[in-house]
Amino acid sequence: MFSSKLSRRVLFLSLFYILYVTMYASANRLQRVSKLGPSEGPNPVSSPGPTLAPEPNPGPSPGPKPSPSSGKKPSLSPGANPVPSPGPKPGPSPGPKPGPSPGKKPGPSPAPAPAPRPAPPRRHNTTFPAIFAFGDSILDTGNNDYIVTLIKANFLPYGMNFPNGVPTGRFCNGKIPSDFIAEYLGVKPIVPAYLKPGLTQEDLLTGVSFASGGTGFDPLTPIVVSAIPMANQLTYFREYIEKVKGFVGKEKAEHIISRGLAIVVAGSDDLANTYYGEHLEEFLFDIDTYTAFMASSAASFAMQLYEAGARKIGFIGVSPLGCIPIQRTTRGGLHRKCATEINFAAQLFNSKLSTSLEAMSKTLKNATLVYIDIYSSFADMIENPKSYGFDEIDRGCCGTGLFELGPLCNKYTSLLCQNVSSFMFWDSYHPTERAYQILSKKFVEHDLGPFYDNK
């Protein structure tokens, strides 16, 4: 009986704490929004610098929040583009195309995956001495292993196709974009996590990842899951710069930072979890205002990277989130279709992010800021899976593939697909190594040109 009362008390206190944190963050946000005006979101990563001109508003006007179920939903059918983008045109939101359902077999060791596609020819790397990765699980190479959080991937079957079959904290069966981009550019084959103990001088001089799975541009997003906030990643970056100065001196360190490639990916967890999942911000902001806040936070992050010495900065946008397996399961109805509302929000954010980066690139001296369009490439892979060699695009390889993620994808309770290379998704949220390899190849071949034009 005492144990029962204690359990109820712990549960009550936990719920009270979550409610307190949510209300506290929301109250602060609401207070800041009232000072900024209805068209602006709060800017949690404040930074001095040039004031950007107001962005064109590509989505619905801020104001009373439109009900998702009222009126006609924005069409994302082929040919329609409800969000005009100054960069590459976002691809349409694909519908489900179920492929053959491979059988499952027990155990964490499926049949060996076929060798991945050959890497594209490496450029002679005279441009990038180092790679710096920031953001969420797409670029997290293991930082979450060294913090207190439930968002981890340092256990099998995660990492089963990584060199030596070792789980490293990457949310994938193998390598992720930070690794592939560094490899394709001729920097190094694997980008280590900054928090990993025992990093060598060579590890640090050629770049590390500061990213943390579960974080976002909204400061409330990492609080909910205890991930590393974007502001803290900037703190680690400044700390890293001082270490590099200690190794090679101030002048050489500044050369490495200014010529190195900084890649940033965030926003997916803000939309999928904080806004649409937990509804922590939905009652305060309509989606147009919230995506404007996200883009403003991203621009501020870029400014602080610039102030720290970075000059080549690439932001990868948000993919068609409504088409990842877990969103199909929770929001796609009985037929598990793509959730068009979330896809529209992703396009809305991408458009605003692209506009902000374009404006900043024109005003910041000696800086090149590039928007990298993942939405179109991702959508094309889902619409035309056979051309990429995929049989399954609406469920993950791990478990049922419908909802497994993190601890639910484990070697004790999860069956695995027979051929991981035929799956686009590894778990219900993250792509497979092969899908990441294809996307990274496109980034290097089609999106990084401006960095070479401005050496």
XYZ file of C-alpha atoms in Angstrom:
455
model
C 0.000 0.000 0.000
C 2.854 2.347 0.840
C 4.454 1.504 -2.507
C 1.181 2.258 -4.307
C 0.851 5.652 -2.593
C 4.484 6.445 -3.341
C 4.032 5.553 -7.001
C 0.965 7.781 -7.250
C 2.846 10.608 -5.560
C 5.827 10.271 -7.935
C 3.457 10.204 -10.910
C 1.634 13.289 -9.612
C 4.870 15.195 -9.039
C 6.152 14.252 -12.487
C 2.973 15.456 -14.161
C 3.017 18.623 -12.075
C 6.629 19.323 -13.077
C 5.907 18.833 -16.779
C 2.861 21.099 -16.515
C 4.913 23.701 -14.639
C 7.725 23.716 -17.218
C 5.234 23.950 -20.069
C 3.248 26.790 -18.490
C 6.423 28.641 -17.497
C 7.899 28.426 -20.987
C 4.594 29.350 -22.604
C 4.095 32.338 -20.300
C 7.560 33.643 -21.078
C 6.977 33.111 -24.769
C 3.625 34.867 -24.700
C 5.137 37.817 -22.847
C 7.898 38.157 -25.412
C 5.491 37.799 -28.310
C 3.319 40.619 -26.937
C 6.385 42.864 -26.974
C 7.455 41.848 -30.463
C 4.089 42.049 -32.166
C 1.811 39.415 -33.677
C 3.900 38.748 -36.767
C 7.066 37.890 -34.914
C 7.937 34.899 -32.808
C 10.310 35.195 -29.878
C 13.985 34.973 -30.683
C 15.615 32.735 -28.090
C 19.094 32.883 -29.595
C 19.522 36.633 -29.595
C 22.445 38.150 -31.382
C 23.560 41.618 -32.337
C 24.022 42.201 -36.018
C 22.386 43.678 -39.064
C 18.608 43.880 -38.929
C 17.027 41.833 -41.678
C 14.286 43.253 -43.811
C 10.860 41.772 -43.106
C 10.373 38.515 -44.954
C 7.649 38.103 -47.536
C 4.851 36.111 -46.045
C 4.468 32.935 -48.114
C 1.780 31.375 -45.966
C -1.488 32.347 -44.312
C -1.535 35.619 -42.424
C -0.894 35.470 -38.701
C -3.834 36.175 -36.530
C -6.575 33.945 -35.250
C -5.265 30.448 -35.575
C -6.881 28.607 -38.478
C -8.442 25.357 -37.484
C -6.765 22.451 -39.280
C -10.114 20.888 -39.964
C -11.949 23.982 -41.134
C -12.062 25.074 -44.710
C -10.149 23.556 -47.559
C -6.748 22.147 -46.699
C -3.855 23.343 -48.814
C -3.389 21.077 -51.801
C -0.054 19.341 -52.075
C -0.966 17.359 -55.135
C 1.551 17.140 -58.003
C 2.027 20.484 -59.623
C 0.671 22.450 -56.688
C 3.026 24.521 -54.606
C 1.227 26.410 -51.843
C 4.495 27.785 -50.500
C 6.456 29.801 -53.062
C 10.111 29.141 -52.378
C 12.973 31.387 -53.364
C 15.189 28.341 -53.513
C 14.557 25.019 -55.210
C 10.856 24.314 -55.457
C 9.651 21.971 -52.716
C 8.463 18.686 -54.102
C 4.869 17.524 -53.724
C 3.779 15.497 -50.790
C 3.694 11.925 -52.003
C 0.959 9.515 -51.191
C 1.574 6.027 -49.888
C 3.003 3.573 -52.333
C 3.159 0.278 -50.497
C 5.804 -2.002 -51.833
C 6.121 -5.710 -51.245
C 6.295 -6.585 -47.582
C 9.480 -8.484 -46.879
C 9.252 -11.081 -44.215
C 10.661 -10.594 -40.764
C 13.101 -12.748 -38.941
C 13.946 -12.761 -35.263
C 17.128 -11.448 -33.785
C 19.198 -8.329 -34.202
C 21.350 -9.647 -37.040
C 19.530 -9.602 -40.373
C 21.114 -10.800 -43.570
C 24.100 -8.608 -44.424
C 23.065 -5.570 -46.396
C 24.420 -5.316 -49.934
C 27.375 -3.013 -50.298
C 26.195 0.587 -50.495
C 26.420 2.530 -53.714
C 29.927 3.686 -54.566
C 30.696 7.112 -53.213
C 30.718 9.909 -55.762
C 34.166 10.956 -56.910
C 35.694 13.135 -54.240
C 36.522 16.688 -55.100
C 40.110 17.695 -54.516
C 39.577 19.238 -51.114
C 41.205 22.648 -51.191
C 38.103 24.334 -49.809
C 37.067 22.642 -46.564
C 39.699 21.805 -43.941
C 37.009 20.755 -41.448
C 33.316 19.919 -41.007
C 31.192 21.250 -38.130
C 27.736 19.731 -37.584
C 24.938 21.298 -35.533
C 21.307 20.438 -34.904
C 19.351 17.270 -34.272
C 19.529 13.490 -34.753
C 20.199 13.759 -38.498
C 23.732 14.947 -37.667
C 24.173 13.649 -34.090
C 27.108 11.237 -34.171
C 26.829 10.317 -30.496
C 26.645 13.400 -28.271
C 23.478 12.125 -26.609
C 25.494 9.170 -25.303
C 27.145 11.550 -22.840
C 24.145 13.430 -21.457
C 21.186 12.393 -19.311
C 18.371 11.786 -21.783
C 16.134 8.981 -23.009
C 16.843 9.990 -26.613
C 19.709 7.593 -27.281
C 20.787 5.136 -29.946
C 23.890 3.576 -28.392
C 22.584 0.019 -28.471
C 21.938 -2.619 -31.105
C 20.445 -2.883 -33.632
C 21.377 0.796 -34.119
C 24.819 0.863 -35.734
C 24.718 -2.748 -36.919
C 26.042 -1.713 -40.366
C 28.475 0.858 -38.985
C 32.165 -0.155 -39.240
C 32.724 -3.130 -36.920
C 28.966 -3.263 -36.213
C 29.303 -0.944 -33.230
C 26.408 1.256 -32.038
C 27.812 4.765 -31.653
C 24.754 6.853 -30.839
C 23.892 7.521 -34.481
C 20.151 7.202 -35.063
C 20.611 4.845 -37.993
C 21.848 1.393 -38.917
C 25.119 2.931 -40.127
C 26.568 6.259 -41.196
C 24.597 9.508 -41.287
C 24.854 12.690 -43.430
C 27.598 14.339 -41.358
C 29.813 11.314 -42.092
C 28.953 11.053 -45.777
C 29.347 14.772 -46.482
C 32.760 14.812 -44.788
C 33.798 11.706 -46.707
C 32.602 12.966 -50.088
C 34.409 16.276 -49.585
C 37.633 14.459 -48.772
C 37.834 15.646 -45.171
C 37.548 12.316 -43.326
C 35.301 9.224 -43.370
C 33.682 9.678 -39.950
C 32.826 12.802 -37.949
C 33.135 12.187 -34.182
C 30.861 13.606 -31.511
C 32.351 16.575 -29.678
C 31.459 15.142 -26.257
C 33.147 11.815 -26.961
C 36.072 11.311 -24.562
C 39.557 10.841 -25.944
C 39.313 12.868 -29.152
C 42.709 13.360 -30.758
C 44.160 16.599 -32.056
C 43.516 15.396 -35.611
C 39.887 14.636 -34.722
C 39.396 18.189 -33.518
C 41.297 19.961 -36.293
C 39.193 18.301 -39.016
C 35.854 18.915 -37.333
C 33.304 17.381 -34.999
C 29.554 17.172 -34.495
C 27.836 19.250 -31.825
C 24.363 17.990 -32.793
C 21.949 16.389 -30.338
C 19.012 14.153 -31.192
C 15.706 15.690 -30.124
C 16.711 19.359 -30.190
C 15.198 22.171 -32.245
C 15.145 25.877 -32.997
C 12.382 26.283 -30.409
C 14.136 26.270 -26.989
C 11.191 24.382 -25.511
C 11.842 21.385 -27.786
C 15.091 20.181 -26.137
C 13.723 20.869 -22.649
C 10.959 18.297 -23.103
C 13.388 15.475 -24.001
C 16.568 16.726 -22.264
C 18.537 17.217 -25.476
C 21.326 19.759 -25.984
C 19.784 23.133 -26.903
C 21.074 24.994 -29.950
C 22.397 27.735 -27.651
C 24.494 25.164 -25.780
C 25.828 23.809 -29.061
C 27.090 27.317 -29.797
C 28.768 27.360 -26.387
C 30.497 24.071 -27.191
C 31.572 25.495 -30.565
C 33.222 28.498 -28.914
C 34.913 26.155 -26.445
C 36.089 24.028 -29.370
C 37.587 27.079 -31.111
C 39.685 27.829 -28.035
C 40.982 24.252 -28.053
C 41.958 24.568 -31.719
C 43.768 27.833 -30.972
C 45.709 25.993 -28.303
C 46.799 23.395 -30.868
C 47.726 25.547 -33.869
C 47.610 29.177 -32.794
C 45.091 31.942 -33.385
C 45.784 32.599 -37.092
C 45.636 28.959 -38.176
C 42.572 28.328 -36.019
C 40.729 31.247 -37.612
C 41.601 29.822 -41.034
C 40.149 26.415 -40.104
C 36.936 27.930 -38.741
C 36.396 30.371 -41.609
C 37.171 27.829 -44.331
C 35.456 24.898 -42.640
C 31.907 23.893 -43.586
C 29.255 24.372 -40.904
C 26.142 22.253 -41.543
C 22.956 22.846 -39.532
C 19.832 20.667 -39.419
C 16.899 21.289 -37.072
C 13.178 21.971 -37.161
C 11.762 18.474 -37.563
C 11.339 17.941 -33.829
C 9.868 21.424 -33.412
C 7.073 20.608 -35.853
C 6.547 16.873 -35.322
C 6.880 16.862 -31.540
C 6.564 20.279 -29.903
C 3.883 21.764 -32.164
C 1.838 18.884 -33.581
C 2.841 16.081 -31.206
C 2.690 17.524 -27.698
C 0.710 20.630 -28.776
C 2.926 22.680 -26.455
C 2.939 25.690 -28.791
C -0.155 25.100 -30.898
C -2.493 26.893 -28.491
C -0.254 29.997 -28.568
C 0.665 30.296 -32.256
C -0.879 29.517 -35.604
C 1.472 27.604 -37.880
C 2.478 30.668 -39.894
C 3.611 32.520 -36.763
C 5.349 29.450 -35.353
C 7.333 28.728 -38.533
C 8.302 32.429 -38.673
C 9.614 32.078 -35.113
C 11.565 28.950 -36.106
C 13.107 30.709 -39.114
C 13.992 33.731 -36.971
C 15.702 31.466 -34.449
C 17.598 29.723 -37.264
C 18.753 33.084 -38.655
C 19.951 34.123 -35.206
C 21.860 30.856 -34.896
C 23.513 31.543 -38.261
C 24.463 35.030 -37.089
C 26.149 33.670 -33.985
C 28.062 31.117 -36.051
C 29.242 34.032 -38.185
C 30.280 36.022 -35.120
C 32.259 33.002 -33.890
C 34.194 32.989 -37.176
C 32.271 30.619 -39.480
C 31.915 31.865 -43.056
C 30.579 28.847 -44.956
C 27.240 27.856 -43.436
C 24.697 25.443 -44.905
C 21.213 24.853 -43.498
C 19.410 21.669 -44.503
C 15.649 22.223 -44.532
C 12.907 19.991 -43.181
C 11.847 16.895 -45.135
C 8.225 15.869 -45.869
C 7.634 14.990 -42.216
C 4.077 13.883 -42.855
C 5.394 10.934 -44.851
C 7.716 9.407 -42.266
C 6.327 6.118 -40.916
C 5.349 7.298 -37.432
C 3.393 10.264 -38.827
C 1.602 7.991 -41.289
C 0.701 5.754 -38.354
C -0.515 8.484 -36.001
C -1.968 11.031 -38.436
C -2.468 9.256 -41.759
C -5.725 7.440 -41.061
C -6.505 3.791 -41.707
C -4.602 3.794 -44.987
C -1.571 5.506 -43.434
C -1.366 8.266 -45.995
C 1.034 11.189 -45.736
C -0.105 13.852 -43.261
C -0.478 16.834 -45.605
C -0.883 19.350 -42.782
C 2.605 18.619 -41.446
C 4.078 18.588 -44.948
C 2.595 22.025 -45.536
C 4.164 23.262 -42.288
C 7.549 21.883 -43.388
C 7.281 23.747 -46.695
C 6.231 26.904 -44.895
C 9.292 26.781 -42.649
C 11.625 25.916 -45.532
C 10.437 28.894 -47.545
C 10.994 31.308 -44.663
C 14.369 29.788 -43.823
C 15.512 30.087 -47.442
C 14.416 33.728 -47.603
C 16.228 34.592 -44.370
C 19.466 32.915 -45.424
C 19.413 34.592 -48.823
C 19.030 38.007 -47.190
C 21.790 37.347 -44.672
C 24.182 36.068 -47.323
C 23.897 39.432 -49.092
C 24.625 41.497 -45.995
C 27.302 39.532 -44.123
C 30.813 40.269 -45.332
C 32.769 37.317 -46.771
C 30.007 34.893 -45.774
C 28.181 32.300 -47.847
C 24.925 30.967 -46.419
C 23.213 28.226 -48.391
C 19.767 26.667 -48.051
C 19.942 22.949 -48.863
C 16.647 21.568 -50.157
C 16.037 18.138 -48.669
C 12.269 18.304 -49.188
C 12.336 17.824 -52.965
C 14.928 15.046 -52.899
C 13.137 13.227 -50.088
C 9.771 13.510 -51.817
C 11.197 12.164 -55.070
C 12.579 9.126 -53.270
C 9.126 8.421 -51.822
C 7.306 9.018 -55.110
C 9.759 6.975 -57.188
C 11.189 4.375 -54.808
C 12.034 1.811 -57.480
C 14.380 4.207 -59.239
C 16.383 4.357 -56.012
C 16.178 0.626 -55.316
C 13.687 0.833 -52.442
C 10.810 -1.600 -51.922
C 9.493 -0.120 -48.667
C 8.929 3.586 -48.109
C 6.124 3.698 -45.528
C 7.533 1.654 -42.648
C 10.885 1.197 -40.959
C 13.122 -1.861 -40.958
C 13.163 -2.165 -37.165
C 10.193 -3.872 -35.510
C 6.834 -3.382 -37.180
C 8.274 -0.192 -38.647
C 5.119 1.692 -37.716
C 6.103 3.339 -34.423
C 9.406 1.908 -33.106
C 11.985 4.551 -32.261
C 14.859 4.763 -29.774
C 14.416 2.277 -26.896
C 11.500 0.596 -28.696
C 13.940 -0.437 -31.437
C 16.173 -2.878 -29.580
C 17.757 -6.287 -29.996
C 15.522 -7.936 -27.400
C 12.012 -7.186 -28.637
C 12.394 -5.957 -32.221
C 12.320 -8.137 -35.302
C 14.303 -6.807 -38.251
C 13.643 -6.726 -41.961
C 15.548 -9.209 -44.101
C 17.141 -6.650 -46.422
C 17.755 -3.251 -44.861
C 19.048 -1.752 -48.108
C 15.576 -2.114 -49.653
C 14.045 0.051 -46.903
C 14.094 3.834 -47.016
C 13.565 4.094 -43.247
C 15.535 2.415 -40.488
C 13.116 3.098 -37.628
C 9.793 4.921 -37.707
C 11.521 8.323 -37.809
C 15.005 8.082 -39.343
C 16.172 7.003 -42.810
C 18.532 4.093 -43.405
C 22.231 4.520 -44.093
C 21.589 3.936 -47.787
C 18.888 6.614 -47.953
C 21.187 9.042 -46.138
C 23.971 8.205 -48.576
C 21.780 9.049 -51.569
C 20.641 12.325 -50.013
C 24.183 13.313 -49.008
C 25.446 12.624 -52.519
C 22.809 15.004 -53.877
C 23.756 17.672 -51.346
C 27.424 17.527 -52.324
C 26.811 17.418 -56.068
C 23.987 19.960 -56.339
C 23.845 22.237 -53.286
C 27.383 23.049 -52.208
C 28.432 24.855 -55.389
C 28.188 28.373 -53.894
C 30.846 27.446 -51.349
C 33.271 26.592 -54.144
C 32.394 29.774 -56.029
C 33.320 31.843 -52.968
C 36.565 30.329 -51.726
